[in-house]
Short mmCIF file of C-alpha atoms in Angstrom, two decimals:
data_model
loop_
_atom_site.label_atom_id
_atom_site.label_comp_id
_atom_site.label_asym_id
_atom_site.label_seq_id
_atom_site.Cartn_x
_atom_site.Cartn_y
_atom_site.Cartn_z
CA UNK A 11 0.05 0.12 0.11
CA UNK A 12 2.88 2.54 1.04
CA UNK A 13 4.79 1.50 -2.16
CA UNK A 14 1.64 2.17 -4.25
CA UNK A 15 1.19 5.57 -2.70
CA UNK A 16 4.90 6.46 -3.29
CA UNK A 17 4.69 5.28 -6.81
CA UNK A 18 1.55 7.40 -7.21
CA UNK A 19 3.15 10.37 -5.88
CA UNK A 20 6.21 9.86 -8.04
CA UNK A 21 4.07 9.34 -11.15
CA UNK A 22 2.11 12.61 -10.48
CA UNK A 23 5.45 14.38 -9.95
CA UNK A 24 6.94 13.12 -13.29
CA UNK A 25 3.75 13.95 -15.07
CA UNK A 26 3.69 17.68 -13.79
CA UNK A 27 7.35 18.06 -14.75
CA UNK A 28 6.41 16.91 -18.24
CA UNK A 29 3.73 19.55 -18.29
CA UNK A 30 5.94 22.22 -17.08
CA UNK A 31 8.41 21.35 -19.79
CA UNK A 32 5.66 21.21 -22.43
CA UNK A 33 4.12 24.37 -21.55
CA UNK A 34 7.16 26.45 -21.35
CA UNK A 35 7.62 27.12 -24.89
CA UNK A 36 4.19 28.02 -25.32
CA UNK A 37 4.18 30.57 -22.33
CA UNK A 38 7.49 31.91 -23.76
CA UNK A 39 5.91 32.33 -27.37
CA UNK A 40 3.12 34.42 -25.50
CA UNK A 41 5.69 36.66 -23.84
CA UNK A 42 7.74 37.26 -27.05
CA UNK A 43 5.13 37.86 -29.37
CA UNK A 44 2.46 39.67 -27.28
CA UNK A 45 3.47 40.35 -23.52
CA UNK A 46 6.66 42.21 -24.40
CA UNK A 47 5.63 44.06 -27.71
CA UNK A 48 2.56 45.15 -25.91
CA UNK A 49 4.42 46.55 -22.98
CA UNK A 50 6.75 48.10 -25.16
CA UNK A 51 4.52 49.78 -27.57
CA UNK A 52 1.92 50.69 -24.90
CA UNK A 53 4.72 52.39 -22.70
CA UNK A 54 6.18 54.28 -25.63
CA UNK A 55 2.86 55.68 -26.94
CA UNK A 56 1.71 56.32 -23.31
CA UNK A 57 5.04 58.22 -22.77
CA UNK A 58 4.25 60.47 -25.75
CA UNK A 59 0.62 60.93 -24.45
CA UNK A 60 2.20 61.58 -20.92
CA UNK A 61 4.61 64.31 -22.19
CA UNK A 62 1.81 66.33 -24.08
CA UNK A 63 -0.49 65.90 -21.35
CA UNK A 64 1.82 67.19 -18.70
CA UNK A 65 2.91 70.24 -20.95
CA UNK A 66 -0.72 70.85 -21.51
CA UNK A 67 -1.41 70.86 -17.58
CA UNK A 68 1.53 73.13 -17.17
CA UNK A 69 0.81 75.44 -20.13
CA UNK A 70 -1.53 77.90 -18.39
CA UNK A 71 -3.91 77.79 -21.39
CA UNK A 72 -7.22 76.87 -19.81
CA UNK A 73 -8.59 74.81 -22.58
CA UNK A 74 -5.70 72.52 -22.79
CA UNK A 75 -5.14 72.30 -19.12
CA UNK A 76 -8.92 71.47 -18.49
CA UNK A 77 -8.87 68.93 -21.21
CA UNK A 78 -5.56 67.18 -19.71
CA UNK A 79 -7.21 67.38 -16.27
CA UNK A 80 -10.29 65.86 -17.37
CA UNK A 81 -8.33 62.89 -19.32
CA UNK A 82 -6.16 62.33 -16.25
CA UNK A 83 -9.23 62.33 -13.69
CA UNK A 84 -11.25 59.71 -15.99
CA UNK A 85 -8.44 57.32 -16.39
CA UNK A 86 -7.29 57.45 -12.77
CA UNK A 87 -10.77 57.27 -11.66
CA UNK A 88 -11.67 54.12 -13.45
CA UNK A 89 -10.33 50.58 -13.57
CA UNK A 90 -8.06 49.48 -16.21
CA UNK A 91 -10.10 46.41 -16.82
CA UNK A 92 -13.29 48.71 -17.40
CA UNK A 93 -11.06 50.87 -19.69
CA UNK A 94 -10.09 47.77 -21.76
CA UNK A 95 -13.68 46.48 -22.09
CA UNK A 96 -14.90 50.11 -22.99
CA UNK A 97 -12.35 50.39 -25.87
CA UNK A 98 -12.73 46.71 -27.09
CA UNK A 99 -16.21 45.80 -26.63
CA UNK A 100 -18.05 49.10 -25.97
CA UNK A 101 -16.57 51.17 -28.96
CA UNK A 102 -16.82 47.86 -31.13
CA UNK A 103 -20.69 47.76 -30.41
CA UNK A 104 -21.41 51.24 -31.63
CA UNK A 105 -21.60 49.98 -35.31
CA UNK A 106 -18.77 52.30 -36.60
CA UNK A 107 -16.33 50.23 -38.52
CA UNK A 108 -13.13 51.90 -37.74
CA UNK A 109 -14.01 51.61 -34.00
CA UNK A 110 -14.06 47.74 -34.37
CA UNK A 111 -10.51 46.66 -33.21
CA UNK A 112 -8.56 43.49 -33.35
CA UNK A 113 -7.78 42.35 -29.79
CA UNK A 114 -4.16 43.33 -29.61
CA UNK A 115 -5.07 46.85 -31.14
CA UNK A 116 -7.84 47.32 -28.48
CA UNK A 117 -5.34 46.15 -25.63
CA UNK A 118 -2.71 48.71 -27.10
CA UNK A 119 -5.15 51.67 -27.04
CA UNK A 120 -6.36 50.99 -23.57
CA UNK A 121 -3.11 50.35 -22.11
CA UNK A 122 -1.49 53.52 -23.88
CA UNK A 123 -4.20 55.64 -22.55
CA UNK A 124 -3.94 54.41 -19.00
CA UNK A 125 0.07 54.67 -19.12
CA UNK A 126 -0.22 58.31 -20.50
CA UNK A 127 -2.49 59.54 -17.53
CA UNK A 128 -0.29 57.89 -14.88
CA UNK A 129 2.91 58.80 -16.37
CA UNK A 130 1.82 62.43 -17.19
CA UNK A 131 1.53 62.98 -13.29
CA UNK A 132 5.05 61.73 -12.95
CA UNK A 133 6.63 63.86 -15.76
CA UNK A 134 4.39 66.83 -14.48
CA UNK A 135 5.84 66.43 -10.91
CA UNK A 136 9.44 65.99 -12.35
CA UNK A 137 9.31 69.19 -14.42
CA UNK A 138 7.97 71.00 -11.22
CA UNK A 139 10.69 69.54 -9.06
CA UNK A 140 13.14 71.44 -11.22
CA UNK A 141 14.39 74.65 -9.39
CA UNK A 142 12.54 77.96 -10.85
CA UNK A 143 16.19 79.34 -10.96
CA UNK A 144 16.82 77.06 -14.00
CA UNK A 145 14.01 78.58 -15.91
CA UNK A 146 15.44 82.08 -14.92
CA UNK A 147 18.92 81.31 -16.05
CA UNK A 148 17.93 79.85 -19.37
CA UNK A 149 15.77 82.84 -19.85
CA UNK A 150 18.55 85.31 -18.90
CA UNK A 151 20.71 83.90 -21.74
CA UNK A 152 18.04 84.38 -24.36
CA UNK A 153 16.47 80.85 -24.61
CA UNK A 154 12.91 80.81 -25.47
CA UNK A 155 10.31 78.75 -23.41
CA UNK A 156 10.65 75.57 -25.67
CA UNK A 157 14.38 75.84 -25.60
CA UNK A 158 14.59 76.10 -22.00
CA UNK A 159 12.34 73.18 -21.87
CA UNK A 160 14.28 71.03 -24.17
CA UNK A 161 17.88 71.82 -23.20
CA UNK A 162 17.56 72.61 -19.49
CA UNK A 163 14.40 71.50 -17.90
CA UNK A 164 13.60 68.27 -19.39
CA UNK A 165 17.17 66.61 -19.09
CA UNK A 166 16.94 67.38 -15.18
CA UNK A 167 13.43 66.15 -15.18
CA UNK A 168 14.33 62.91 -16.71
CA UNK A 169 16.73 61.79 -14.12
CA UNK A 170 14.02 62.48 -11.47
CA UNK A 171 11.40 60.83 -13.34
CA UNK A 172 13.41 57.60 -14.54
CA UNK A 173 12.53 55.50 -11.07
CA UNK A 174 8.89 56.02 -11.04
CA UNK A 175 8.50 55.59 -14.76
CA UNK A 176 10.53 52.28 -14.47
CA UNK A 177 8.19 51.30 -11.90
CA UNK A 178 5.35 51.91 -14.03
CA UNK A 179 6.82 50.02 -16.98
CA UNK A 180 7.26 46.93 -14.56
CA UNK A 181 3.68 47.36 -13.65
CA UNK A 182 2.51 47.50 -17.21
CA UNK A 183 4.19 44.16 -17.88
CA UNK A 184 2.12 42.53 -15.15
CA UNK A 185 -1.16 44.43 -16.22
CA UNK A 186 -0.79 42.97 -19.84
CA UNK A 187 -2.27 39.90 -18.28
CA UNK A 188 -5.71 41.62 -18.25
CA UNK A 189 -5.36 41.59 -22.09
CA UNK A 190 -6.33 37.85 -21.92
CA UNK A 191 -9.87 38.89 -21.04
CA UNK A 192 -10.36 40.20 -24.69
CA UNK A 193 -8.43 37.14 -26.17
CA UNK A 194 -5.05 38.50 -26.87
CA UNK A 195 -2.82 35.50 -26.83
CA UNK A 196 -0.28 36.75 -24.25
CA UNK A 197 1.44 34.52 -21.69
CA UNK A 198 -1.59 34.35 -19.18
CA UNK A 199 -3.83 33.67 -22.02
CA UNK A 200 -1.77 30.86 -22.89
CA UNK A 201 -1.44 29.47 -19.62
CA UNK A 202 -5.46 29.48 -19.47
CA UNK A 203 -5.48 27.58 -22.61
CA UNK A 204 -3.12 24.76 -21.71
CA UNK A 205 -5.00 24.71 -18.23
CA UNK A 206 -8.08 23.86 -20.17
CA UNK A 207 -6.63 20.70 -21.58
CA UNK A 208 -4.19 19.70 -18.66
CA UNK A 209 -6.47 20.51 -15.79
CA UNK A 210 -3.49 21.73 -13.69
CA UNK A 211 -4.43 25.34 -12.87
CA UNK A 212 -2.02 25.63 -9.91
CA UNK A 213 0.81 24.41 -11.61
CA UNK A 214 0.48 26.36 -14.83
CA UNK A 215 -0.43 29.75 -12.84
CA UNK A 216 2.61 29.33 -10.77
CA UNK A 217 4.81 28.80 -13.74
CA UNK A 218 3.10 31.91 -15.40
CA UNK A 219 3.85 33.69 -12.13
CA UNK A 220 7.53 32.66 -12.06
CA UNK A 221 7.97 33.90 -15.51
CA UNK A 222 6.33 37.33 -14.73
CA UNK A 223 8.64 37.46 -11.71
CA UNK A 224 11.71 36.74 -13.69
CA UNK A 225 11.00 39.32 -16.33
CA UNK A 226 10.28 41.95 -13.58
CA UNK A 227 13.57 40.99 -11.77
CA UNK A 228 15.51 41.51 -14.93
CA UNK A 229 13.66 44.82 -15.55
CA UNK A 230 14.57 45.99 -11.83
CA UNK A 231 18.25 45.10 -12.50
CA UNK A 232 18.26 47.25 -15.65
CA UNK A 233 16.37 50.15 -13.86
CA UNK A 234 18.98 50.04 -10.98
CA UNK A 235 21.92 50.10 -13.86
CA UNK A 236 20.31 53.20 -15.30
CA UNK A 237 19.94 55.12 -12.06
CA UNK A 238 23.19 54.35 -11.08
CA UNK A 239 24.68 55.70 -14.44
CA UNK A 240 22.68 58.90 -14.35
CA UNK A 241 23.69 59.50 -10.58
CA UNK A 242 27.26 59.62 -11.52
CA UNK A 243 26.60 63.10 -13.20
CA UNK A 244 24.94 64.45 -9.93
CA UNK A 245 26.82 66.22 -7.31
CA UNK A 246 26.23 64.78 -3.89
#
């Protein structure tokens, strides 16, 4: 009886190892073809939106500042999952052809809008953290507003914003798992598909979690390296 139980446990362990081996490549395929591209594209587009939004907030032009405030307020005040469903299912249900997005496109739009709103607050705070004397010094040597911003203010604000923006990107990598709800075949969706055939949810979800952790660990190391490199040029 004891030997039979031992053999049963051993067989289950062996079977689980095989499942992990067989599922690793499909999961990594989901990472390389959807998770990473979706994260990078969303962050890049979101960063462009964030810069425009932050500068609009700081512009002093009521219309631009007001529109930026409303955008940030709506995105920050609603769950990302709801935003994802509105973009993919809601807009697609209006009957307008160009608003019917493919799953990847719908996820890209939703994640970009979400990233843009949150990152804009980081960038705005970073710009405001630069001493006002820097603006005055740039102006005193004949620089225009845009020249001062581009040559003096933004380089200093960039160093301040890197840690929070890096954290935002790491968070975005994990949040791409929500794209599985609209059938984007990223890593978590692949895990769900494999679970449907192997009936081993705990095993597969732990494997997916381990891969997410590994990705975020590497990104954290890269973030630390970038911060150390930039801090070399700061007087302490």
